[in-house]
Short mmCIF file of C-alpha atoms and ligand atoms in Angstrom, two decimals:
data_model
loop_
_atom_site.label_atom_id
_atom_site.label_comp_id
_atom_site.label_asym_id
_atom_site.label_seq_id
_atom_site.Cartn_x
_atom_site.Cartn_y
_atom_site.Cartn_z
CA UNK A 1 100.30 95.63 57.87
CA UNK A 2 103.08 98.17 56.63
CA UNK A 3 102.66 101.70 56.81
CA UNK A 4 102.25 102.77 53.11
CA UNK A 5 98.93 99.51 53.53
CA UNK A 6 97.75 101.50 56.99
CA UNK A 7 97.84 104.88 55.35
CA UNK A 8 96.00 103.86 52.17
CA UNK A 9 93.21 102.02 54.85
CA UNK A 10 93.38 105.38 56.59
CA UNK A 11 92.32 107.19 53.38
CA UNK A 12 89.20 105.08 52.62
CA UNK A 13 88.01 105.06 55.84
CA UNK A 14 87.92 109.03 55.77
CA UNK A 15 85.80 109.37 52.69
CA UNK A 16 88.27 108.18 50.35
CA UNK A 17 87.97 106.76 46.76
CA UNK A 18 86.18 103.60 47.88
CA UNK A 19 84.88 101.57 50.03
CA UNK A 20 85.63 97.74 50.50
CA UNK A 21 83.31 95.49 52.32
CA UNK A 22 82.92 91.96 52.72
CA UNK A 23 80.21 90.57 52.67
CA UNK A 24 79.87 87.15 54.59
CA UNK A 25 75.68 86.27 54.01
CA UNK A 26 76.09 83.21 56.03
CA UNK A 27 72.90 80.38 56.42
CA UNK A 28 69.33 80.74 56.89
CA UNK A 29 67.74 83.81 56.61
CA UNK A 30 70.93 85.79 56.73
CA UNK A 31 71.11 84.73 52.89
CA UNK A 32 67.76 86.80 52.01
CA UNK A 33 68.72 89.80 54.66
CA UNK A 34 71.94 90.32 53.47
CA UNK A 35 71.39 90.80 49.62
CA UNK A 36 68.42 93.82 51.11
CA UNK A 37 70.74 95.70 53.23
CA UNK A 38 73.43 95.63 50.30
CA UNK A 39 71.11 96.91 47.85
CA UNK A 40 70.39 100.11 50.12
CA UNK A 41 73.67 100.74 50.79
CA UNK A 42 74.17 100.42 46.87
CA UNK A 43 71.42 102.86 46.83
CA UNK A 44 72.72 105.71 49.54
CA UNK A 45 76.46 105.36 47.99
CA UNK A 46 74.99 105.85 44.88
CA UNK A 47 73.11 109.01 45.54
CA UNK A 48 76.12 110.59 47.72
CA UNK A 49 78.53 109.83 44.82
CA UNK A 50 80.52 107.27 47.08
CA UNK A 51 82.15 104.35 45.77
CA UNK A 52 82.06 100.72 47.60
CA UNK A 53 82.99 97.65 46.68
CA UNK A 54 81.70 94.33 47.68
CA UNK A 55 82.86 90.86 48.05
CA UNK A 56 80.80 87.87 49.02
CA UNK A 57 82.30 85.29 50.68
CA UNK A 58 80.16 82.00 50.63
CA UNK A 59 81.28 80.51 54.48
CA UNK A 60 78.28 78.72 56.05
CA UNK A 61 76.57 75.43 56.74
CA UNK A 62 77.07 74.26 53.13
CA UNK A 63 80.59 75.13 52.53
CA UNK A 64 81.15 73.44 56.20
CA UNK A 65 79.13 69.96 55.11
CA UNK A 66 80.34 70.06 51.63
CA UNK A 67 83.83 71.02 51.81
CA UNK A 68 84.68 70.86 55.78
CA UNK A 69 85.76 74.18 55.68
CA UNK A 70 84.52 76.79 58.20
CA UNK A 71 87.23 79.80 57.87
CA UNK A 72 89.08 79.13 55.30
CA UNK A 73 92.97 79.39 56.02
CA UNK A 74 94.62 83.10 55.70
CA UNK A 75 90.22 84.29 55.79
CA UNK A 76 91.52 86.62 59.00
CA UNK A 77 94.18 88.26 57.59
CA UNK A 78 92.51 88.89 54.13
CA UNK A 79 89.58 90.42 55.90
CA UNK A 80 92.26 92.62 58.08
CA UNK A 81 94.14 93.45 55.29
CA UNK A 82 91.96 94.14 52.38
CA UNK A 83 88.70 95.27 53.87
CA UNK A 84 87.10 98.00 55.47
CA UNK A 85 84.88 96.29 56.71
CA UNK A 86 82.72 93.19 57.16
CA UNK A 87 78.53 92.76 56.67
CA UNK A 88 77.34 89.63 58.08
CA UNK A 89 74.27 88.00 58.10
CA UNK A 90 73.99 85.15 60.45
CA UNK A 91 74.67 81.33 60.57
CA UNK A 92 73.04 78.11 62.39
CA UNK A 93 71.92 75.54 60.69
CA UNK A 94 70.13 72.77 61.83
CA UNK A 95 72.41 70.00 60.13
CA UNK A 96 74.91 71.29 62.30
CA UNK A 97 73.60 70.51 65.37
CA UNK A 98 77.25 71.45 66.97
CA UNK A 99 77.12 75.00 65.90
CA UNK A 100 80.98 74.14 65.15
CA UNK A 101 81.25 76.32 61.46
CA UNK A 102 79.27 79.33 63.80
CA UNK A 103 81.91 79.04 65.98
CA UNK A 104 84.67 79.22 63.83
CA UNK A 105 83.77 81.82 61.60
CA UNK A 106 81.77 84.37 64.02
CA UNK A 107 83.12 83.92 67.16
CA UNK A 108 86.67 83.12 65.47
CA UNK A 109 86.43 86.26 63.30
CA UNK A 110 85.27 87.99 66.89
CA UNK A 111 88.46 87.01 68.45
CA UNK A 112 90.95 86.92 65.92
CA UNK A 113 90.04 90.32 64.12
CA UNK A 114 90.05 91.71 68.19
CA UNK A 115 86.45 93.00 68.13
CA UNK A 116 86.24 93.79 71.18
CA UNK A 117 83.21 96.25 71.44
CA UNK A 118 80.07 94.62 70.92
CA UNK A 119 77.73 97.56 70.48
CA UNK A 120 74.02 96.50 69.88
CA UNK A 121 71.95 99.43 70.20
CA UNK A 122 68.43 99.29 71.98
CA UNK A 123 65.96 102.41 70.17
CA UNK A 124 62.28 102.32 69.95
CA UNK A 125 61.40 103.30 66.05
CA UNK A 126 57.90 103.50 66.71
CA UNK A 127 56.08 103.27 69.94
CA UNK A 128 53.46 100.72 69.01
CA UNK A 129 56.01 98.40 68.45
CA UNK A 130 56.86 98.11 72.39
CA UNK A 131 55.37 95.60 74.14
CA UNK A 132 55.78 98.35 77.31
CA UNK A 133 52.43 100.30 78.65
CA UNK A 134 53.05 103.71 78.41
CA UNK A 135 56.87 104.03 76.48
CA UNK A 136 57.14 105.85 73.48
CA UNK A 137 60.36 106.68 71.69
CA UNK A 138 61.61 109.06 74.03
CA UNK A 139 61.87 106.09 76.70
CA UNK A 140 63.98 103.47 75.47
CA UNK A 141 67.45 105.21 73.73
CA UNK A 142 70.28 102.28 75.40
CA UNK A 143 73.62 101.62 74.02
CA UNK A 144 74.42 98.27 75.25
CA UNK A 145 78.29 97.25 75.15
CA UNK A 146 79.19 94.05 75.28
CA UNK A 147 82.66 92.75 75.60
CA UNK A 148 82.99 90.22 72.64
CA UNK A 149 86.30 88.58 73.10
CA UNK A 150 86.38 86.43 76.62
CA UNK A 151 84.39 85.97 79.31
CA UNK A 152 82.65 82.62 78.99
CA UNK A 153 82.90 82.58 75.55
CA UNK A 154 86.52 82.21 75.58
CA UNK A 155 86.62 78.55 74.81
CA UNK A 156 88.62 77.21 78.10
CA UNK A 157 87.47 74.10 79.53
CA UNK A 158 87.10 70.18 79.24
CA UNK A 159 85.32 66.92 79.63
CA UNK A 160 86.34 64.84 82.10
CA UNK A 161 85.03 61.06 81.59
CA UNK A 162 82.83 62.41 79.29
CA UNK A 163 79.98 59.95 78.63
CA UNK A 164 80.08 58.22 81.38
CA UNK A 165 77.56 58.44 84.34
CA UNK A 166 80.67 60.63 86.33
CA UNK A 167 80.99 63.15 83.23
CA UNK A 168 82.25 66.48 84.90
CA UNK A 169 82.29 69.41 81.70
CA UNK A 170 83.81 72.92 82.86
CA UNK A 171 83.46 76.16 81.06
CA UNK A 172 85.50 78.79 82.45
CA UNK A 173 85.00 82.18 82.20
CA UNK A 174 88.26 84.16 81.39
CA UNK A 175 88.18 87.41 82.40
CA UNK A 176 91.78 89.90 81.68
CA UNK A 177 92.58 93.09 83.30
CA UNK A 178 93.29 94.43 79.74
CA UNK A 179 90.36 93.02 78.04
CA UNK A 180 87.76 94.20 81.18
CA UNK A 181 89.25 97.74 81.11
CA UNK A 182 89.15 98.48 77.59
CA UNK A 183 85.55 97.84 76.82
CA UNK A 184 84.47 99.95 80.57
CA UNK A 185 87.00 102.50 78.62
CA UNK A 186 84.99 102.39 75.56
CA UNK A 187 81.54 103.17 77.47
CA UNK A 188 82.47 105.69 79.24
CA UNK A 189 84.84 107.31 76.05
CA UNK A 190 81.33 106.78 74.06
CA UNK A 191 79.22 108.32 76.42
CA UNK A 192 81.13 111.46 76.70
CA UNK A 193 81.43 111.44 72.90
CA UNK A 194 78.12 111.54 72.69
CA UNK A 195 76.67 113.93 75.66
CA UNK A 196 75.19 110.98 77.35
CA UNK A 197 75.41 111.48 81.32
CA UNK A 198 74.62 107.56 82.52
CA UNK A 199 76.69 104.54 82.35
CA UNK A 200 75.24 101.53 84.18
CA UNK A 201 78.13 98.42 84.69
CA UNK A 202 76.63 95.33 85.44
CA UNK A 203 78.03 91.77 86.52
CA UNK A 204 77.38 89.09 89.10
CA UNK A 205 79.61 90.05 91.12
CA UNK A 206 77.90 89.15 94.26
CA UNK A 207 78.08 85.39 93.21
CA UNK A 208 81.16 85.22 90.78
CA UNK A 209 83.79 86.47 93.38
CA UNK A 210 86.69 86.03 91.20
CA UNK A 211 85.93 86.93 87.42
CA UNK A 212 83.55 89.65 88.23
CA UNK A 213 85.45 91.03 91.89
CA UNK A 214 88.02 91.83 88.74
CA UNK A 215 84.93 93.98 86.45
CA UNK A 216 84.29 95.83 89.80
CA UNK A 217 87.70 96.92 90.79
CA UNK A 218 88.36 97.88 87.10
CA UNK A 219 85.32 99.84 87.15
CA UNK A 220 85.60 102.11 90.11
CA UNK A 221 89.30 102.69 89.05
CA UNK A 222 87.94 103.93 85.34
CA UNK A 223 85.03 105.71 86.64
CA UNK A 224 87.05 108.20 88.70
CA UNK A 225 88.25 109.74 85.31
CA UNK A 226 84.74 110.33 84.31
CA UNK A 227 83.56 112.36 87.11
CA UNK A 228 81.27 114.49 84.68
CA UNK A 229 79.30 111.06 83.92
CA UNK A 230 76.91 109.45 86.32
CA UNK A 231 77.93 106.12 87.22
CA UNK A 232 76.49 103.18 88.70
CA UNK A 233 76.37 99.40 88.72
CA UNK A 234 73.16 97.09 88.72
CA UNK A 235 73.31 93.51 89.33
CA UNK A 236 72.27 91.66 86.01
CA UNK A 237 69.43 89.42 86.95
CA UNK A 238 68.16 93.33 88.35
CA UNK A 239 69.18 94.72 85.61
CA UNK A 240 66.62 92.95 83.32
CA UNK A 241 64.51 93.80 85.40
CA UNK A 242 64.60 97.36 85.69
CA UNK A 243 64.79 97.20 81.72
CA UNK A 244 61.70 95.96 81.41
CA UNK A 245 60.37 98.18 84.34
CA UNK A 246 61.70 101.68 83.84
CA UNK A 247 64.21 101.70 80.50
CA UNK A 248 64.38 105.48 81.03
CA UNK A 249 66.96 105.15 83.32
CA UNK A 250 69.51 104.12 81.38
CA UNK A 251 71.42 105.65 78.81
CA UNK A 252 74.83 103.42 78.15
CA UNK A 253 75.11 99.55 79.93
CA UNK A 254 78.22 97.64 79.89
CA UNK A 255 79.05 94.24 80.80
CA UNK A 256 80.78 90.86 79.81
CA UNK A 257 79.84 88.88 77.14
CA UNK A 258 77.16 86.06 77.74
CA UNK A 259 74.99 88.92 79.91
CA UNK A 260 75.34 91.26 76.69
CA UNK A 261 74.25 88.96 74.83
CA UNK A 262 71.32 87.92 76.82
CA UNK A 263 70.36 91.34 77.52
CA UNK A 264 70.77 92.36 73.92
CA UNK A 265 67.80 89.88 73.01
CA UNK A 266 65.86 91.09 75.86
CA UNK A 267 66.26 94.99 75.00
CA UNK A 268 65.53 93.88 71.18
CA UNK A 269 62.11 92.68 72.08
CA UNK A 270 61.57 96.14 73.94
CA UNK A 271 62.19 97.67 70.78
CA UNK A 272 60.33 95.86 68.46
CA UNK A 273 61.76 92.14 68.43
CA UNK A 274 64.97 90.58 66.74
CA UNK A 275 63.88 91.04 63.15
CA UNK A 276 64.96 95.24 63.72
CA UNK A 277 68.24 95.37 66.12
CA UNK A 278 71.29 95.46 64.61
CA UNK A 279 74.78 95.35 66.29
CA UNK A 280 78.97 96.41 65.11
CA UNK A 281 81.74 94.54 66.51
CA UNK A 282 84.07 96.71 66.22
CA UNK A 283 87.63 97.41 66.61
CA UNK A 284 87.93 100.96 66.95
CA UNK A 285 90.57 101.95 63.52
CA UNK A 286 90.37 98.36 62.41
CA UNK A 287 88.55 96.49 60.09
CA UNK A 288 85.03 95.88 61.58
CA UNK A 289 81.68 93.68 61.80
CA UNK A 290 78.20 94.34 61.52
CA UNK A 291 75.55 92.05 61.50
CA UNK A 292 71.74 91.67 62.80
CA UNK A 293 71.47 90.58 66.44
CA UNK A 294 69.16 87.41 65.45
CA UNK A 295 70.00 84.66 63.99
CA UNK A 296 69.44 82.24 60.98
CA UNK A 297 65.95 81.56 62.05
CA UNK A 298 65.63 78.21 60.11
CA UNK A 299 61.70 77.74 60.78
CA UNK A 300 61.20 80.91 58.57
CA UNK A 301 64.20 80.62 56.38
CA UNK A 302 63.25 80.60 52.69
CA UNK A 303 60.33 81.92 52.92
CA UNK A 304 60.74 85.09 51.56
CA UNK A 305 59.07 86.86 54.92
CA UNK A 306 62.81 87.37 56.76
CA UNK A 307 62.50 91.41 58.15
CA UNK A 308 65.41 92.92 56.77
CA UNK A 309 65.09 96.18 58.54
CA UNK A 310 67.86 94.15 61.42
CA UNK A 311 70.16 94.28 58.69
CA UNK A 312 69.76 97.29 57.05
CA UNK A 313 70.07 99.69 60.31
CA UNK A 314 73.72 97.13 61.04
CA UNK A 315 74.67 98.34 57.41
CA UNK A 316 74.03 101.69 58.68
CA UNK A 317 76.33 101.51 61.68
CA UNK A 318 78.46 100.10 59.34
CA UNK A 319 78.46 103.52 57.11
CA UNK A 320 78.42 105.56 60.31
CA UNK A 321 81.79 103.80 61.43
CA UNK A 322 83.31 104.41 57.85
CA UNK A 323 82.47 107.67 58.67
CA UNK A 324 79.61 108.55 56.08
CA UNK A 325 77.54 110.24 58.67
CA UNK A 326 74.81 111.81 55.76
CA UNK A 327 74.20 108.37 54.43
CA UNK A 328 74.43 106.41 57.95
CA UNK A 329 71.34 109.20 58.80
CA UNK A 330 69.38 108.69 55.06
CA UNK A 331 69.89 104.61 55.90
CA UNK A 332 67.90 105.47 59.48
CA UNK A 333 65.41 107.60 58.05
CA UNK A 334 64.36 105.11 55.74
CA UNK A 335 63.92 102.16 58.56
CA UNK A 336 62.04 104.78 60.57
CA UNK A 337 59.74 105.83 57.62
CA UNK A 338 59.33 102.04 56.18
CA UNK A 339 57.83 101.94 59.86
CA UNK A 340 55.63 105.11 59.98
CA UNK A 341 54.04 104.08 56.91
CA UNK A 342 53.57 99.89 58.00
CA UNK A 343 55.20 99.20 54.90
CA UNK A 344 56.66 95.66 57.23
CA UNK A 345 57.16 91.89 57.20
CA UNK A 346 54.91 89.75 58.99
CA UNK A 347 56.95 89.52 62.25
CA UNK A 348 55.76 93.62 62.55
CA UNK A 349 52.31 93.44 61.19
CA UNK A 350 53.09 93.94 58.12
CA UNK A 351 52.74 92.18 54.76
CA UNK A 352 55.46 92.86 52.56
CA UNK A 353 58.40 90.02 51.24
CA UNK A 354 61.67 90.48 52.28
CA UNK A 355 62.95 91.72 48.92
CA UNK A 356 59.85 94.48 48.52
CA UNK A 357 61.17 96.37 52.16
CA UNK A 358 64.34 96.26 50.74
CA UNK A 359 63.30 97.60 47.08
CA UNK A 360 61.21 100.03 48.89
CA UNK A 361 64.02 101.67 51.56
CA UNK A 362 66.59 101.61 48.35
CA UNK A 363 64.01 103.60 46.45
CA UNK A 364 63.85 105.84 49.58
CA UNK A 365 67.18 106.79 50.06
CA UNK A 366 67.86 107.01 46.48
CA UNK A 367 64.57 109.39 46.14
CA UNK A 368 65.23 111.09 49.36
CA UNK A 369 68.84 112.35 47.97
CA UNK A 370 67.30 114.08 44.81
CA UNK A 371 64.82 116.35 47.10
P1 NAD B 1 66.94 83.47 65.86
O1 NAD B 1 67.35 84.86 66.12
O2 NAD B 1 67.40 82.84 64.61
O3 NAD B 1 65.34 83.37 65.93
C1 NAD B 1 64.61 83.68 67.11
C2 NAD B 1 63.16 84.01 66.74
O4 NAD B 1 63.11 85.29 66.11
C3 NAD B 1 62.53 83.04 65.75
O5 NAD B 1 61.17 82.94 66.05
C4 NAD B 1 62.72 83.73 64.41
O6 NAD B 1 61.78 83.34 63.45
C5 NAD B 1 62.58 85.20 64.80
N1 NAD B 1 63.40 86.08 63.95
C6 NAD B 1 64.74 86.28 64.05
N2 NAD B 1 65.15 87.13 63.12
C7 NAD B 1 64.07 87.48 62.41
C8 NAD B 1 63.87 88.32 61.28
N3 NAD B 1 64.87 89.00 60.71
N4 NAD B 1 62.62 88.45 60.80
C9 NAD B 1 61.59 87.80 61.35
N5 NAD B 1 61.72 86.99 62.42
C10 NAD B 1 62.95 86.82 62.93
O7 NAD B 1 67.43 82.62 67.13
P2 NAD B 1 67.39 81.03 67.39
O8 NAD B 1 66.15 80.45 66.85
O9 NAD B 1 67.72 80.88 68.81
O10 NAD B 1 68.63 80.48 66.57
C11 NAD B 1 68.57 79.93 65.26
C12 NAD B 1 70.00 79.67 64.79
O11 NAD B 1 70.69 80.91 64.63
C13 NAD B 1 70.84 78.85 65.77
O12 NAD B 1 71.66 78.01 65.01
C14 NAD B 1 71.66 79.90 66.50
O13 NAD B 1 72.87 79.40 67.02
C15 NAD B 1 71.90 80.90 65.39
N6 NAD B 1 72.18 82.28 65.82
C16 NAD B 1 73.12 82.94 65.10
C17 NAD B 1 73.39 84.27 65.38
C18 NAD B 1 74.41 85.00 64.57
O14 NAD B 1 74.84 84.51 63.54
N7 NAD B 1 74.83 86.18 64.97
C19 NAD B 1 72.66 84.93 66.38
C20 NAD B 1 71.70 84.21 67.10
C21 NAD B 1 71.45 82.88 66.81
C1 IPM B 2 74.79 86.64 68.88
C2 IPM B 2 74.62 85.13 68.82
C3 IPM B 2 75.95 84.42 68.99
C4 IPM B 2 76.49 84.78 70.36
C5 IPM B 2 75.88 82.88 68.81
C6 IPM B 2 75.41 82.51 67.43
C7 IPM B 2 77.19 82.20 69.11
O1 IPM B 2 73.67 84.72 69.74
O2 IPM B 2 75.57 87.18 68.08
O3 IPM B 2 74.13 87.28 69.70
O4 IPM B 2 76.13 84.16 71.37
O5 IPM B 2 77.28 85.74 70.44
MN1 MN B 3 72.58 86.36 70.70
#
């Protein structure tokens, strides 16, 4: 990217003339979450007199079966280039039993955009909708980083006589100094940013000697500039424990990228389940992600009954990283309020379609501007 390209990106991002997002809807129900959290985001740019622009891109399970294309050639830099930023739904289909289009677009935009910050908050709306005695909202508040370019996700490994009764398949899990130390940075950076006093690292390292012996020396070498911040690191198989157990003690966790991502599913269900969490991947000054933490959820997909709300609070991330702060808050005021008043898809209690949560939180933030 030339300057004159950065400065004009630099421009939008800070309140600018316009937004540009792409919007990537995926399979499943990611097709019928998608189209809600875009309509509220119409809604709040609308009523703040902000301009954004969206483009849907149609990659998925049927582009993949019909056309064999997953990413399409020069997708990456387009995306880089010409967008802000990037609201995803999800994608997994059944008829591709390999995941192999999932791969390529999600965890190839992941890597190849350098997302490295997978930050999936873990808030409790509404205290009812904890399956923890005793929590209310005051009680679960976690930022949960994950790193979101290597670890075992990298993609390094083989078959070896693969098929036969010797098959050996290896998975490594790739681990860089650079790539460890910049997402501990992050956590700590975001903690401070934010007045939060705990940050909790937590690996395997008691087992994995090499990859995570690296996330421990890296850690007590970063820590020492954050003296004001508590620091501490919990094993992960304790870790989930202690969520579950006392989620008051944690403020900020950070860790590689398959435990995020278990941990992520785990916190989500403390909060209210997968239909509400949302995540960013996120660059920080680049062209970012947002999407839902779940995924496609074929059994339910087309139904109508997909809860949006996991999509709408990732399009509010989304606005907060733009750096619309007043209509990043008017996004979570309507999630919290759709909640107060049970106005919810099945998978909360509720009743309501898909489309009539999002109607209803668009009306919201659209009424909620004029008073
Ligand atoms: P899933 O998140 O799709 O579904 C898990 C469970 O949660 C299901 O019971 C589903 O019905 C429910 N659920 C999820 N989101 C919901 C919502 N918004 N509203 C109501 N209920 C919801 O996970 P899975 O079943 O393990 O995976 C299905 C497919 O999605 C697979 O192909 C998987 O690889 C893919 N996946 C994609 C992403 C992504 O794109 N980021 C994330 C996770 C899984
Ligand atoms: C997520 C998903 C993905 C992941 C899958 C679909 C590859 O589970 O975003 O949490 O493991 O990162
Ligand atoms: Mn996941």
């Amino acid at each position: 990217m030339n300057t004159q390209e950065n400065n004009q990106k630099l421009t939008l991002r800070s309140g600018g003339p316009a937004a540009r997002i792409a919007v990537i809807p995926g399979d499943g129900i990611g097709k019928e979450v998608t189209p809600e959290a875009v309509k509220v985001l119409r809604a709040v740019a609308a009523a703040g007199k902000r301009r954004m622009e969206f483009v849907e891109f149609d990659w998925g399970a049927d582009k993949y079966l019909h056309e064999g294309v997953s990413l399409p050639n020069g997708a990456v830099e387009m995306l880089r280039d010409e967008f802000d930023a990037i609201l995803f739904g999800a994608l997994g289909d059944p008829r591709v039993p390999s995941n192999q289009h999932a791969g390529d677009i999600l965890l190839g935009l992941r890597v190849k955009l350098d997302l490295y910050v997978n930050a999936r908050p873990l808030e409790l709306l509404h205290e009812r909708l904890t399956p923890l005695r005793d929590r209310t909202e005051k009680d679960l508040r976690i930022m949960v980083f994950r790193e979101n370019t290597e670890g075992l996700y990298a993609g390094v490994g083989g078959f070896f006589k693969k098929g036969t009764p010797d098959e050996i398949a290896v998975q490594e899990d790739v681990n860089s100094r650079k790539g460890v130390e910049r997402i501990i940075r992050y956590a700590f950076a975001y903690a401070r940013q934010k007045g939060l006093k705990r940050v909790c690292m937590s690996d395997k390292s008691n087992a994995l000697t090499f990859a995570h012996d690296l996330w421990q020396r890296v850690f007590k070498e970063v820590r020492q500039e954050y003296a004001d911040i508590d620091s501490r690191h919990v094993y992960i198989d304790t870790l989930a424990m202690e969520m579950v157990r006392d989620p008051r003690q944690f403020d900020v966790i950070v860790t590689c990228n398959l435990f995020g991502d278990i941990l992520s599913d785990l916190g989500a269900q403390l909060a209210g389940g997968l239909g509400l969490a949302p995540s960013g991947n996120i660059h920080p000054g680049r062209t970012s992600l947002f999407e839902p933490v779940h995924g496609s959820a074929p059994t339910i997909a087309g139904k109508g009954i997909a809860n949006p709300l996991g999509s709408v609070l990732a399009a509010g991330m989304m606005l907060e990283f733009l750096g619309w702060k007043t209509e990043a808050d008017a996004v979570h005021s309507a999630v919290r309020e759709a909640l107060f008043k049970n106005y919810l898809t099945p998978d909360l209690g509720g009743a309501k379609k898909t489309v009539e949560v999002g109607d209803w939180l668009a009306e919201f933030v659209a009424q909620a501007a004029t008073t």
